[in-house]
CSV table of C-alpha atoms and ligand atoms in Angstrom, one decimal:
chain,number,residue,atom,x,y,z
Y,975,MET,CA,19.8,-15.7,1.5
Y,976,ALA,CA,19.8,-14.9,5.4
Y,977,GLN,CA,17.9,-11.3,6.3
Y,978,ALA,CA,20.3,-9.3,8.2
Y,979,GLY,CA,18.2,-6.4,8.7
Y,980,VAL,CA,16.8,-5.4,12.0
Y,981,GLN,CA,13.7,-7.8,12.8
Y,982,HIS,CA,10.4,-6.7,14.4
Y,983,SER,CA,7.0,-7.7,14.6
Y,984,MET,CA,4.8,-8.1,11.6
Y,985,THR,CA,4.4,-3.9,11.5
Y,986,LEU,CA,5.2,-1.1,13.7
Y,987,ARG,CA,2.4,0.6,11.7
Y,988,THR,CA,-0.3,2.4,14.4
Y,989,ASP,CA,-2.8,3.1,12.2
Y,990,ALA,CA,-5.7,1.0,10.8
Y,991,TRP,CA,-4.0,-0.4,7.8
Y,992,TRP,CA,-6.6,-3.4,8.2
Y,993,VAL,CA,-9.6,-1.3,7.1
Y,994,ALA,CA,-8.8,-1.2,3.4
Y,995,PRO,CA,-8.0,-4.8,2.7
Y,996,LEU,CA,-10.9,-5.6,5.0
Y,997,VAL,CA,-13.4,-3.5,2.6
Y,998,THR,CA,-12.2,-4.7,-0.3
Y,999,PHE,CA,-12.6,-8.4,1.0
Y,1000,VAL,CA,-16.1,-7.8,2.0
Y,1001,MET,CA,-17.2,-6.1,-1.4
Y,1002,LEU,CA,-15.4,-8.2,-3.7
Y,1003,SER,CA,-16.9,-11.6,-1.7
Y,1004,ALA,CA,-20.4,-9.6,-1.9
Y,1005,PHE,CA,-20.2,-9.5,-5.7
Y,1006,VAL,CA,-19.0,-13.3,-5.9
Y,1007,VAL,CA,-21.9,-14.8,-3.8
Y,1008,TYR,CA,-24.3,-12.3,-5.4
Y,1009,THR,CA,-23.1,-13.4,-9.2
Y,1010,THR,CA,-22.5,-17.1,-8.2
Y,1011,TRP,CA,-26.2,-17.4,-7.0
Y,1012,ARG,CA,-27.7,-15.4,-10.0
Y,1013,ILE,CA,-26.3,-17.7,-12.2
Y,1014,ILE,CA,-27.3,-20.9,-9.9
Y,1015,GLU,CA,-31.1,-19.2,-10.0
Y,1016,ASN,CA,-31.1,-19.3,-13.9
Y,1017,GLN,CA,-34.3,-17.4,-14.1
Y,1018,TYR,CA,-35.8,-13.7,-14.0
Y,1019,TYR,CA,-32.8,-12.3,-16.7
Y,1020,LEU,CA,-35.2,-11.3,-19.0
Y,1021,ALA,CA,-37.6,-8.5,-18.7
Y,1022,GLU,CA,-38.5,-7.4,-22.1
Y,1023,PRO,CA,-36.8,-5.5,-23.4
Y,1024,TYR,CA,-34.3,-5.5,-20.6
Y,1025,LEU,CA,-31.8,-8.5,-20.6
Y,1026,SER,CA,-29.6,-9.0,-17.5
Y,1027,PRO,CA,-25.9,-8.2,-18.5
Y,1028,LEU,CA,-25.4,-11.8,-16.5
Y,1029,TYR,CA,-26.7,-13.4,-19.5
Y,1030,SER,CA,-25.8,-11.7,-22.0
Y,1031,PRO,CA,-25.6,-12.7,-24.8
Y,1032,LEU,CA,-28.3,-14.9,-24.1
Y,1033,LEU,CA,-27.1,-18.9,-25.3
Y,1034,LEU,CA,-30.1,-20.9,-24.7
Y,1035,LEU,CA,-28.7,-24.1,-26.4
Y,1036,ASP,CA,-30.4,-27.9,-26.1
Y,1037,TRP,CA,-27.1,-29.3,-25.3
Y,1038,TRP,CA,-26.4,-27.0,-22.4
Y,1039,PRO,CA,-27.8,-28.2,-19.3
Y,1040,LEU,CA,-26.9,-25.5,-16.8
Y,1041,SER,CA,-27.1,-21.9,-16.7
Y,1042,PRO,CA,-26.5,-19.9,-20.0
Y,1043,ALA,CA,-24.6,-17.5,-18.1
Y,1044,ILE,CA,-22.0,-19.6,-17.5
Y,1045,LEU,CA,-21.1,-19.8,-21.4
Y,1046,ILE,CA,-20.3,-16.4,-21.2
Y,1047,LEU,CA,-19.2,-15.4,-17.7
Y,1048,TRP,CA,-15.8,-16.8,-18.0
Y,1049,ALA,CA,-15.1,-14.1,-20.6
Y,1050,PRO,CA,-15.8,-11.0,-18.5
Y,1051,GLY,CA,-15.0,-13.0,-15.2
Y,1052,GLY,CA,-11.6,-13.9,-16.6
Y,1053,PHE,CA,-11.1,-10.3,-17.7
Y,1054,ARG,CA,-11.9,-9.1,-14.0
Y,1055,LEU,CA,-9.6,-12.4,-12.4
Y,1056,THR,CA,-6.5,-11.4,-14.5
Y,1057,CYS,CA,-6.9,-7.6,-14.4
Y,1058,TYR,CA,-3.6,-6.0,-12.8
Y,1059,TYR,CA,-5.9,-3.8,-10.3
Y,1060,TYR,CA,-7.9,-6.7,-9.3
Y,1061,ARG,CA,-5.0,-8.3,-9.0
Y,1062,LYS,CA,-3.7,-6.1,-6.5
Y,1063,ALA,CA,-6.7,-6.3,-4.6
Y,1064,TYR,CA,-7.1,-9.6,-4.2
Y,1065,TYR,CA,-3.7,-10.3,-3.7
Y,1066,ARG,CA,-4.0,-7.7,-0.7
Y,1067,SER,CA,-7.2,-8.8,0.9
Y,1068,PHE,CA,-7.5,-12.3,-0.1
Y,1069,VAL,CA,-4.0,-14.0,-0.2
Y,1070,LEU,CA,-2.7,-11.1,2.5
Y,1071,SER,CA,0.5,-11.1,0.2
Y,1072,PRO,CA,0.8,-8.4,1.5
Y,1073,PRO,CA,-2.1,-7.5,3.4
Y,1074,ALA,CA,-0.8,-3.8,3.2
Y,1075,CYS,CA,2.3,-1.7,2.9
Y,1076,ALA,CA,5.1,-2.5,5.5
Y,1077,VAL,CA,2.9,-5.3,7.3
Y,1078,ASP,CA,4.9,-8.4,6.7
Y,1079,ARG,CA,3.1,-12.0,6.6
Y,1080,GLY,CA,4.7,-15.0,5.3
Y,1081,LYS,CA,8.3,-16.0,5.6
Y,1082,PRO,CA,11.7,-15.6,3.7
Y,1083,GLY,CA,11.9,-17.6,0.6
Y,1084,GLU,CA,8.3,-18.8,0.8
Y,1085,TYR,CA,7.0,-16.8,-2.1
Y,1086,CYS,CA,7.4,-17.1,-6.1
Y,1087,GLY,CA,4.9,-14.5,-7.3
Y,1088,GLU,CA,3.5,-14.8,-10.6
Y,1089,THR,CA,6.3,-17.1,-11.7
Y,1090,ARG,CA,4.7,-20.6,-11.7
Y,1091,PHE,CA,1.5,-22.2,-12.6
Y,1092,PRO,CA,-1.4,-21.0,-12.0
Y,1093,LEU,CA,-0.6,-17.3,-11.6
Y,1094,ILE,CA,1.9,-17.5,-14.5
Y,1095,LEU,CA,-1.6,-17.7,-16.4
Y,1096,GLN,CA,-2.1,-14.0,-15.5
Y,1097,ASN,CA,0.0,-13.0,-18.7
Y,1098,LEU,CA,-3.0,-14.3,-20.3
Y,1099,HIS,CA,-4.9,-10.9,-19.4
Y,1100,ARG,CA,-4.8,-9.5,-23.0
Y,1101,TYR,CA,-6.9,-12.4,-24.1
Y,1102,PHE,CA,-9.6,-12.0,-21.8
Y,1103,PHE,CA,-9.6,-8.3,-23.0
Y,1104,TYR,CA,-10.3,-9.8,-26.6
Y,1105,ALA,CA,-13.2,-11.8,-25.2
Y,1106,ALA,CA,-14.7,-9.4,-22.9
Y,1107,GLY,CA,-14.6,-6.9,-25.6
Y,1108,VAL,CA,-16.9,-9.4,-27.9
Y,1109,VAL,CA,-19.4,-9.5,-24.9
Y,1110,LEU,CA,-19.2,-5.8,-24.6
Y,1111,VAL,CA,-20.3,-5.4,-28.3
Y,1112,PHE,CA,-23.6,-7.8,-27.0
Y,1113,LEU,CA,-24.1,-5.3,-24.1
Y,1114,TRP,CA,-24.3,-2.3,-26.4
Y,1115,TYR,CA,-26.7,-4.1,-28.7
Y,1116,ASP,CA,-28.9,-4.9,-25.5
Y,1117,ALA,CA,-28.8,-1.3,-24.4
Y,1118,PHE,CA,-29.8,0.0,-27.5
Y,1119,LYS,CA,-32.6,-2.8,-27.7
Y,1120,ALA,CA,-33.6,-1.0,-24.2
Y,1121,PHE,CA,-35.0,2.0,-25.8
Y,1122,VAL,CA,-37.1,-0.5,-28.0
Y,1123,PHE,CA,-40.9,-1.2,-26.6
Y,1124,ASP,CA,-43.1,-2.9,-29.0
Y,1125,GLU,CA,-41.3,-1.6,-31.8
Y,1126,LYS,CA,-41.1,2.3,-30.8
Y,1127,PHE,CA,-38.5,4.3,-29.0
Y,1128,GLY,CA,-39.2,4.6,-25.5
Y,1129,VAL,CA,-37.2,5.5,-22.3
Y,1130,GLY,CA,-37.5,3.4,-18.7
Y,1131,VAL,CA,-35.5,3.1,-15.9
Y,1132,GLY,CA,-34.1,0.1,-17.3
Y,1133,SER,CA,-32.9,1.5,-20.5
Y,1134,ILE,CA,-30.9,4.3,-18.8
Y,1135,VAL,CA,-29.6,1.6,-16.6
Y,1136,LEU,CA,-28.6,-0.5,-19.2
Y,1137,LEU,CA,-26.9,2.4,-21.4
Y,1138,LEU,CA,-24.9,3.2,-18.0
Y,1139,ASN,CA,-23.6,-0.5,-17.7
Y,1140,ALA,CA,-22.4,-0.6,-21.5
Y,1141,ALA,CA,-21.0,3.0,-21.0
Y,1142,LEU,CA,-19.1,2.0,-17.8
Y,1143,LEU,CA,-17.9,-1.4,-19.1
Y,1144,THR,CA,-16.3,0.5,-22.1
Y,1145,MET,CA,-14.5,2.9,-19.8
Y,1146,TYR,CA,-13.3,-0.1,-17.5
Y,1147,SER,CA,-12.2,-1.9,-21.0
Y,1148,LEU,CA,-10.6,1.4,-22.3
Y,1149,SER,CA,-8.6,2.1,-19.1
Y,1150,CYS,CA,-7.1,-1.4,-19.4
Y,1151,HIS,CA,-3.4,-1.6,-18.7
Y,1152,SER,CA,-2.9,-4.2,-21.7
Y,1153,PHE,CA,-5.1,-2.0,-24.2
Y,1154,ARG,CA,-2.8,0.9,-23.1
Y,1155,HIS,CA,0.7,-1.3,-23.8
Y,1156,MET,CA,-1.6,-2.8,-27.2
Y,1157,ILE,CA,-2.5,0.9,-28.6
Y,1158,GLY,CA,1.1,2.6,-28.3
Y,1159,GLY,CA,2.6,1.8,-24.9
Y,1160,LYS,CA,5.2,-0.8,-26.3
Y,1161,LEU,CA,6.1,1.7,-28.8
Y,1162,ASN,CA,9.7,3.6,-28.1
Y,1163,VAL,CA,9.3,6.0,-30.7
Y,1164,PHE,CA,6.2,7.9,-30.6
Y,1165,SER,CA,7.1,10.8,-33.1
Y,1166,LYS,CA,6.7,8.1,-35.8
Y,1167,CYS,CA,3.4,6.8,-35.1
Y,1168,PRO,CA,1.6,10.2,-34.1
Y,1169,THR,CA,-1.8,8.7,-34.2
Y,1170,ARG,CA,-0.8,6.0,-32.1
Y,1171,PHE,CA,1.1,8.3,-29.7
Y,1172,MET,CA,-2.4,10.5,-29.3
Y,1173,LEU,CA,-4.5,7.2,-28.6
Y,1174,TRP,CA,-2.1,6.4,-26.4
Y,1175,LYS,CA,-2.4,9.4,-24.4
Y,1176,ALA,CA,-6.1,9.3,-24.6
Y,1177,VAL,CA,-5.8,5.9,-23.0
Y,1178,SER,CA,-3.3,6.8,-20.3
Y,1179,GLY,CA,-5.7,9.4,-19.1
Y,1180,PHE,CA,-8.2,6.8,-18.5
Y,1181,ASN,CA,-5.7,4.2,-17.3
Y,1182,GLU,CA,-5.0,6.6,-14.4
Y,1183,HIS,CA,-8.6,6.0,-13.2
Y,1184,HIS,CA,-8.6,2.6,-13.6
Y,1185,MET,CA,-9.5,1.4,-10.2
Y,1186,PHE,CA,-12.2,3.8,-10.4
Y,1187,TRP,CA,-13.8,2.2,-13.2
Y,1188,ALA,CA,-13.3,-1.2,-11.8
Y,1189,TRP,CA,-15.2,-0.6,-9.1
Y,1190,PHE,CA,-17.9,1.8,-10.5
Y,1191,SER,CA,-18.8,-0.8,-13.3
Y,1192,LEU,CA,-18.6,-3.9,-11.0
Y,1193,ILE,CA,-21.0,-2.3,-8.8
Y,1194,VAL,CA,-23.2,-1.0,-11.6
Y,1195,VAL,CA,-23.3,-4.6,-13.5
Y,1196,SER,CA,-24.6,-6.1,-10.3
Y,1197,LEU,CA,-27.4,-3.4,-9.8
Y,1198,THR,CA,-28.3,-3.7,-13.7
Y,1199,ASP,CA,-28.7,-7.3,-12.9
Y,1200,LEU,CA,-30.7,-6.9,-9.9
Y,1201,TYR,CA,-33.1,-4.2,-11.5
Y,1202,VAL,CA,-33.9,-6.4,-14.3
Y,1203,ARG,CA,-34.4,-9.3,-11.6
Y,1204,LEU,CA,-36.9,-7.2,-9.2
Y,1205,VAL,CA,-38.4,-6.5,-12.8
Y,1206,ALA,CA,-38.5,-9.9,-14.0
Y,1207,SER,CA,-39.9,-11.4,-10.9
Y,1208,GLY,CA,-42.7,-9.3,-10.8
Y,1209,ALA,CA,-41.0,-7.6,-7.5
Y,1210,ILE,CA,-41.3,-4.1,-9.0
Y,1211,GLN,CA,-42.4,-2.2,-12.1
Y,1212,ASP,CA,-40.3,-0.7,-14.7
Y,1213,VAL,CA,-41.1,2.9,-14.7
Y,1214,ARG,CA,-41.5,4.3,-17.8
Y,1215,PHE,CA,-40.6,8.3,-18.8
Y,1216,ILE,CA,-41.3,8.0,-22.7
S,329,MET,CA,7.2,24.2,24.7
S,330,ALA,CA,5.5,20.9,23.5
S,331,GLU,CA,7.5,18.0,23.6
S,332,ALA,CA,7.6,14.7,21.9
S,333,THR,CA,9.0,11.3,23.3
S,334,ILE,CA,10.9,9.4,20.4
S,335,MET,CA,11.8,5.7,20.6
S,336,VAL,CA,14.8,5.4,18.7
S,337,PHE,CA,16.6,1.9,17.8
S,338,ARG,CA,20.3,1.7,18.8
S,339,GLY,CA,22.1,-1.2,17.7
S,340,GLU,CA,25.0,-2.2,16.0
S,341,ALA,CA,25.4,-5.0,12.8
S,342,HIS,CA,25.2,-8.8,14.1
S,343,GLN,CA,24.5,-7.4,17.7
S,344,GLY,CA,21.1,-6.7,17.6
S,345,GLY,CA,19.9,-3.8,19.7
S,346,GLU,CA,16.7,-1.9,21.4
S,347,GLU,CA,14.8,0.7,21.1
S,348,LYS,CA,16.2,4.2,23.4
S,349,GLU,CA,13.9,6.6,24.4
S,350,TYR,CA,14.7,10.3,24.5
S,351,THR,CA,12.7,13.8,24.9
S,352,VAL,CA,12.8,16.2,22.2
S,353,PRO,CA,11.2,19.7,22.1
S,354,VAL,CA,9.0,20.4,19.2
S,355,GLN,CA,9.0,23.3,17.3
S,356,GLU,CA,6.9,24.3,14.1
S,357,GLY,CA,8.0,23.0,10.9
S,358,MET,CA,9.9,20.3,12.6
S,359,VAL,CA,10.9,17.4,10.6
S,360,VAL,CA,12.0,13.8,12.0
S,361,LEU,CA,15.3,14.2,11.2
S,362,ASP,CA,15.4,17.5,13.1
S,363,ALA,CA,14.5,15.5,16.2
S,364,LEU,CA,17.2,12.9,15.2
S,365,LEU,CA,19.9,15.6,15.3
S,366,TYR,CA,18.6,17.2,18.5
S,367,ILE,CA,19.1,13.7,19.9
S,368,GLN,CA,22.8,13.4,18.8
S,369,ALA,CA,23.8,17.0,19.7
S,370,ASN,CA,22.2,16.6,23.2
S,371,TYR,CA,22.2,13.2,24.4
S,372,ALA,CA,23.5,10.7,22.1
S,373,GLY,CA,26.6,11.9,20.0
S,374,ASP,CA,27.3,8.4,18.9
S,375,LEU,CA,23.7,8.4,17.4
S,376,ALA,CA,24.2,6.8,13.7
S,377,VAL,CA,22.0,8.9,11.1
S,378,ARG,CA,23.0,9.2,7.4
S,379,TRP,CA,21.7,12.3,5.9
S,380,ASN,CA,22.9,14.8,3.5
S,381,CYS,CA,20.6,17.3,1.8
S,382,LYS,CA,17.9,18.0,3.9
S,383,ALA,CA,15.6,18.6,1.0
S,384,ALA,CA,14.5,15.4,0.0
S,385,LYS,CA,16.6,15.0,-2.9
S,386,CYS,CA,19.7,13.1,-2.0
S,387,GLY,CA,17.7,9.9,-0.5
S,388,SER,CA,20.0,9.3,2.3
S,389,CYS,CA,17.9,9.6,5.3
S,390,SER,CA,15.0,6.6,4.7
S,391,ALA,CA,14.0,5.2,8.0
S,392,GLU,CA,10.7,3.7,9.5
S,393,ILE,CA,8.5,6.1,11.3
S,394,ASN,CA,5.9,4.1,13.5
S,395,GLY,CA,6.1,1.7,10.6
S,396,LYS,CA,5.5,4.2,7.8
S,397,LEU,CA,8.6,4.3,5.4
S,398,GLY,CA,9.6,7.8,4.6
S,399,LEU,CA,12.6,10.3,4.5
S,400,THR,CA,13.0,11.7,8.0
S,401,CYS,CA,13.9,14.9,6.2
S,402,LYS,CA,10.6,15.3,4.8
S,403,MET,CA,8.0,13.8,7.2
S,404,ARG,CA,6.7,16.4,9.7
S,405,MET,CA,6.6,16.0,13.1
S,406,ASP,CA,3.2,17.4,13.2
S,407,SER,CA,2.0,14.7,11.1
S,408,LEU,CA,2.7,12.3,13.7
S,409,PRO,CA,0.4,11.6,16.5
S,410,LEU,CA,2.7,13.0,19.4
S,411,GLU,CA,0.6,12.3,22.4
S,412,GLU,CA,2.4,8.3,21.7
S,413,PRO,CA,5.7,8.1,21.4
S,414,VAL,CA,7.4,8.1,18.0
S,415,ARG,CA,9.4,5.1,17.0
S,416,VAL,CA,12.3,5.6,14.4
S,417,TYR,CA,13.9,2.5,12.9
S,418,PRO,CA,16.2,1.9,10.4
S,419,MET,CA,15.1,0.2,6.6
S,420,LYS,CA,14.2,-3.8,7.5
S,421,THR,CA,15.5,-5.1,4.1
S,422,PHE,CA,18.8,-4.0,4.5
S,423,PRO,CA,21.6,-5.3,6.7
S,424,LEU,CA,21.8,-3.0,9.5
S,425,ILE,CA,25.6,-1.0,10.0
S,426,LYS,CA,24.7,1.2,13.3
S,427,ASP,CA,21.5,2.2,14.9
S,428,LEU,CA,19.4,4.0,11.6
S,429,VAL,CA,22.2,3.2,9.2
S,430,THR,CA,21.7,0.4,6.9
S,431,ASP,CA,24.0,-1.3,4.2
S,432,VAL,CA,22.2,-0.5,1.0
S,433,SER,CA,25.1,-1.6,-1.5
S,434,TRP,CA,23.2,-4.9,-2.9
S,435,ASN,CA,21.3,-2.2,-4.8
S,436,TYR,CA,24.4,-1.0,-6.8
S,437,GLU,CA,25.5,-4.5,-7.4
S,438,ILE,CA,21.9,-5.3,-9.0
S,439,GLU,CA,22.5,-1.8,-11.0
S,440,LYS,CA,25.7,-3.2,-12.2
S,441,ARG,CA,24.0,-6.2,-13.9
S,442,ILE,CA,21.8,-4.0,-16.0
S,443,PRO,CA,22.9,-3.5,-19.3
S,444,PRO,CA,23.6,0.6,-19.9
S,445,PHE,CA,22.3,2.8,-22.3
S,446,ALA,CA,23.3,1.9,-26.0
S,447,PRO,CA,22.5,4.7,-28.4
S,448,PRO,CA,23.4,3.7,-32.2
S,449,GLU,CA,26.6,5.1,-34.3
S,450,GLY,CA,26.3,8.1,-36.1
S,451,GLU,CA,24.0,11.3,-35.6
S,452,LEU,CA,21.6,11.1,-33.2
S,453,THR,CA,17.9,13.3,-33.3
S,454,MET,CA,15.4,12.6,-30.7
S,455,TYR,CA,11.8,14.5,-29.9
S,456,GLN,CA,10.3,15.4,-26.9
S,457,GLU,CA,7.4,13.7,-27.1
S,458,ASP,CA,9.5,10.2,-27.3
S,459,ILE,CA,11.3,11.1,-23.9
S,460,ASP,CA,8.7,12.5,-22.0
S,461,ARG,CA,7.6,9.2,-20.5
S,462,ILE,CA,10.9,8.3,-19.5
S,463,GLN,CA,11.6,11.5,-17.5
S,464,GLU,CA,9.2,10.6,-15.0
S,465,PHE,CA,11.8,7.9,-14.2
S,466,ARG,CA,14.9,10.0,-14.1
S,467,LYS,CA,13.2,11.8,-10.9
S,468,CYS,CA,14.6,8.8,-8.8
S,469,ILE,CA,16.4,10.1,-6.0
S,470,GLU,CA,17.8,6.4,-5.0
S,471,CYS,CA,16.3,6.7,-1.3
S,472,PHE,CA,15.6,3.1,-1.9
S,473,LEU,CA,12.2,3.3,0.1
S,474,CYS,CA,10.7,1.1,-2.6
S,475,GLN,CA,13.4,-1.5,-2.2
S,476,ASN,CA,12.7,-1.5,1.5
S,477,ILE,CA,8.7,-1.7,1.2
S,478,CYS,CA,8.7,-4.4,-1.5
S,479,HIS,CA,7.2,-7.3,0.5
S,480,VAL,CA,9.1,-9.6,-2.4
S,481,LEU,CA,12.5,-8.3,-0.7
S,482,ARG,CA,11.3,-7.1,2.5
S,483,THR,CA,9.3,-10.1,3.8
S,484,HIS,CA,10.4,-12.9,1.9
S,485,ASP,CA,13.9,-11.6,1.1
S,486,ARG,CA,14.3,-12.9,-2.5
S,487,LYS,CA,17.1,-10.4,-3.2
S,488,ASP,CA,18.6,-13.6,-5.1
S,489,SER,CA,15.4,-13.5,-7.8
S,490,PHE,CA,14.4,-10.3,-8.1
S,491,PHE,CA,16.0,-6.7,-8.9
S,492,GLY,CA,13.1,-4.6,-6.9
S,493,PRO,CA,10.8,-1.9,-8.1
S,494,ARG,CA,14.1,1.0,-8.3
S,495,TYR,CA,15.3,-1.2,-10.8
S,496,MET,CA,12.4,-1.9,-12.9
S,497,ILE,CA,12.2,1.8,-13.5
S,498,LYS,CA,15.6,1.9,-14.5
S,499,ILE,CA,15.3,-0.8,-17.3
S,500,ALA,CA,12.1,0.8,-18.1
S,501,GLU,CA,13.8,4.3,-18.3
S,502,LEU,CA,16.6,2.4,-21.0
S,503,GLN,CA,13.9,-0.1,-22.5
S,504,MET,CA,11.4,2.6,-23.6
S,505,HIS,CA,14.3,5.1,-24.6
S,506,PRO,CA,13.8,5.9,-28.5
S,507,LEU,CA,17.4,5.5,-29.2
S,508,ASP,CA,18.6,2.4,-27.3
S,509,THR,CA,19.4,-0.4,-28.9
S,510,VAL,CA,19.6,-3.5,-26.5
S,511,ASP,CA,16.9,-5.7,-25.5
S,512,ARG,CA,16.7,-6.5,-21.7
S,513,THR,CA,13.3,-8.2,-21.9
S,514,GLU,CA,15.1,-11.7,-21.5
S,515,LEU,CA,16.7,-10.3,-18.5
S,516,LEU,CA,13.9,-9.1,-17.1
S,517,ASN,CA,12.2,-12.6,-17.5
S,518,GLY,CA,14.9,-13.9,-16.0
S,519,ASP,CA,17.3,-12.6,-13.4
S,520,GLY,CA,15.6,-9.7,-13.1
S,521,GLY,CA,12.5,-11.5,-12.0
S,522,MET,CA,9.8,-9.3,-13.2
S,523,GLY,CA,7.3,-12.3,-12.2
S,524,PHE,CA,8.0,-12.0,-8.6
S,525,CYS,CA,6.4,-8.4,-8.7
S,526,ASN,CA,2.3,-8.9,-7.7
S,527,ILE,CA,1.7,-5.6,-8.7
S,528,THR,CA,0.5,-4.8,-5.3
S,529,LYS,CA,1.6,-1.0,-5.3
S,530,CYS,CA,3.5,-0.4,-2.1
S,531,CYS,CA,6.4,0.8,-4.0
S,532,THR,CA,4.5,3.2,-5.9
S,533,GLU,CA,2.6,4.4,-2.5
S,534,VAL,CA,5.9,5.2,-1.0
S,535,CYS,CA,8.1,6.8,-3.3
S,536,PRO,CA,8.8,10.2,-2.4
S,537,GLU,CA,8.9,11.7,-6.0
S,538,ASN,CA,5.6,10.2,-6.6
S,539,ILE,CA,7.1,8.0,-9.5
S,540,GLN,CA,4.1,5.7,-10.9
S,541,ILE,CA,6.2,3.1,-10.7
S,542,THR,CA,3.6,0.4,-11.2
S,543,ASP,CA,1.4,1.7,-13.5
S,544,ASN,CA,4.0,3.5,-15.8
S,545,ALA,CA,7.2,1.1,-15.6
S,546,ILE,CA,6.4,-2.5,-14.0
S,547,ILE,CA,2.9,-3.2,-15.7
S,548,PRO,CA,4.2,-1.8,-19.1
S,549,LEU,CA,7.2,-3.9,-18.9
S,550,LYS,CA,5.2,-7.1,-17.7
S,551,GLU,CA,3.2,-6.4,-20.7
S,552,ARG,CA,6.5,-6.2,-23.0
S,553,VAL,CA,7.5,-9.7,-21.2
S,554,ALA,CA,4.1,-11.3,-22.2
S,555,ASP,CA,4.5,-9.8,-25.8
S,556,ARG,CA,7.9,-12.0,-25.6
S,557,PHE,CA,7.2,-15.2,-23.7
S,558,PHE,CA,3.4,-15.3,-23.0
S,559,ASP,CA,1.5,-14.7,-26.3
S,560,PRO,CA,1.1,-17.8,-28.8
S,561,LEU,CA,-0.3,-15.5,-31.1
S,562,LEU,CA,2.6,-12.8,-31.5
S,563,TRP,CA,5.1,-15.8,-31.3
S,564,ILE,CA,3.5,-17.4,-34.4
S,565,LEU,CA,3.7,-14.0,-36.1
S,566,ARG,CA,7.0,-13.5,-35.3
S,567,LYS,CA,8.1,-16.8,-36.6
S,568,LEU,CA,5.9,-16.2,-40.2
S,569,ALA,CA,7.6,-13.0,-40.1
S,570,GLY,CA,10.8,-14.6,-39.9
S,571,LYS,CA,11.8,-13.0,-36.8
F,1705,SF4,S1,4.3,-3.7,-6.9
F,1705,SF4,FE1,5.7,-4.9,-7.4
F,1705,SF4,S2,7.7,-3.8,-6.9
F,1705,SF4,FE2,6.1,-2.9,-6.3
F,1705,SF4,S3,6.3,-3.2,-4.0
F,1705,SF4,FE3,4.6,-4.3,-5.0
F,1705,SF4,S4,5.5,-6.5,-5.5
F,1705,SF4,FE4,7.1,-4.9,-5.1
F,1706,SF4,S1,11.7,4.9,-7.2
F,1706,SF4,FE1,11.0,6.7,-5.6
F,1706,SF4,S2,11.2,5.5,-3.6
F,1706,SF4,FE2,12.1,4.1,-5.3
F,1706,SF4,S3,14.3,4.7,-4.8
F,1706,SF4,FE3,13.4,6.1,-6.8
F,1706,SF4,S4,12.9,8.0,-5.5
F,1706,SF4,FE4,13.2,6.2,-3.6
F,1707,FES,S1,-5.6,-4.1,-16.3
F,1707,FES,FE1,-7.7,-4.0,-15.3
F,1707,FES,S2,-9.0,-4.7,-17.1
F,1707,FES,FE2,-6.8,-4.5,-18.1
F,1708,FES,S1,18.6,14.0,3.8
F,1708,FES,FE1,18.6,14.1,1.7
F,1708,FES,S2,16.5,13.3,1.3
F,1708,FES,FE2,16.7,13.4,3.4
């Protein structure tokens, strides 16, 4: 279809519209580079009783020659990759589709969004939600284990870090759009299902801050791994409170 | 009195156009529409500007001001950097009629393709908690700023394949209605072009009524489309249940 609207340059915006996509690009790239390096490194992930979230659950299998992190990270990785928030973030900052609002990049007709392979697979986000949910159970188990030192209760910086990590990842999952749909959003008549209505309202409240949970949990998961790495490699000593 | 330089796009359909410069005195509380009406009254009686309510409620005065989309009757002059000229353009996504007025009739054609509200026969009861959610969508003033900013329509001109965010909230409003009996999921996945939206949220950012278009309408509808067309487990369960 020929576009008959008034044509002008890519944008008439005069503000610094490029800052937000640039910051997102740098932050997400830093995360991807760091995690990839840590997966390849394949060591310093355990500093008893702390286990890095990138390696949890720890699957050390004879037949698997590569890093055990690969066996599990597809789940939380796929969860984030197909997350509605991150989709917005990387479509804007990596694919520049669009780089910012009212900044036109691309040509008329040349766009099919999420209608074709591979992006049509974004529709499977809910399955990654289930898979990441399983991993999350292990992360909670690790967080509780991080309070047990030689079979006695104790608290170290690592215990708190691992607990915070599990809590933030839980908030990230509970604020997921697919979860909001499953829990009650798919209903049209709430009055017949008061419990689901109540849960939907609670999840909708979390969901309003999904972007916040997405970033906060992403940063903390990296810092948790970094902390475990520093302790495991002997670069620092864990500080014990109890 | 302070003055502002306003560069207004002047042109006619199929003939192109150019920016014309005007100087306007700036008063306290002035909005961009005031400046345009000043130009119309003092320099260019033939300047085409569409407006009605001057209260951000009729949705007529949408335009692009310094590249940002908004209602000219809501955008205050003191929110703009007046040391630079203020550039006012018509909406880019729709065909130009004259100056700042565009032909938005494509939107009304889309509306006709959406099956209207269809309640069942007999006595009807509904509860407030069932309609709270869709009342947000009824705040729409049809300014079409969301349609204008949506890159699927604006940059890629896929008006042949995507209804646009304004009609996604229209469908959400009907589809989530507790008394509606029509299923529009197939329409959404087909002609509605739900998959074209890549949830980059510009529609939400621009909406003068602060409707959470993406989070509350588009994503929930995408999930409903996924339930129906992209969830193998639900498909098996539906088959087992004989639906
Ligand atoms: S979120 Fe979807 S409908 Fe809204 S502007 Fe972006 S692509 Fe268009
Ligand atoms: S949804 Fe908002 S931006 Fe879109 S037409 Fe309605 S009021 Fe305007
Ligand atoms: S939408 Fe972000 S995790 Fe599901
Ligand atoms: S004149 Fe009615 S919305 Fe601006």
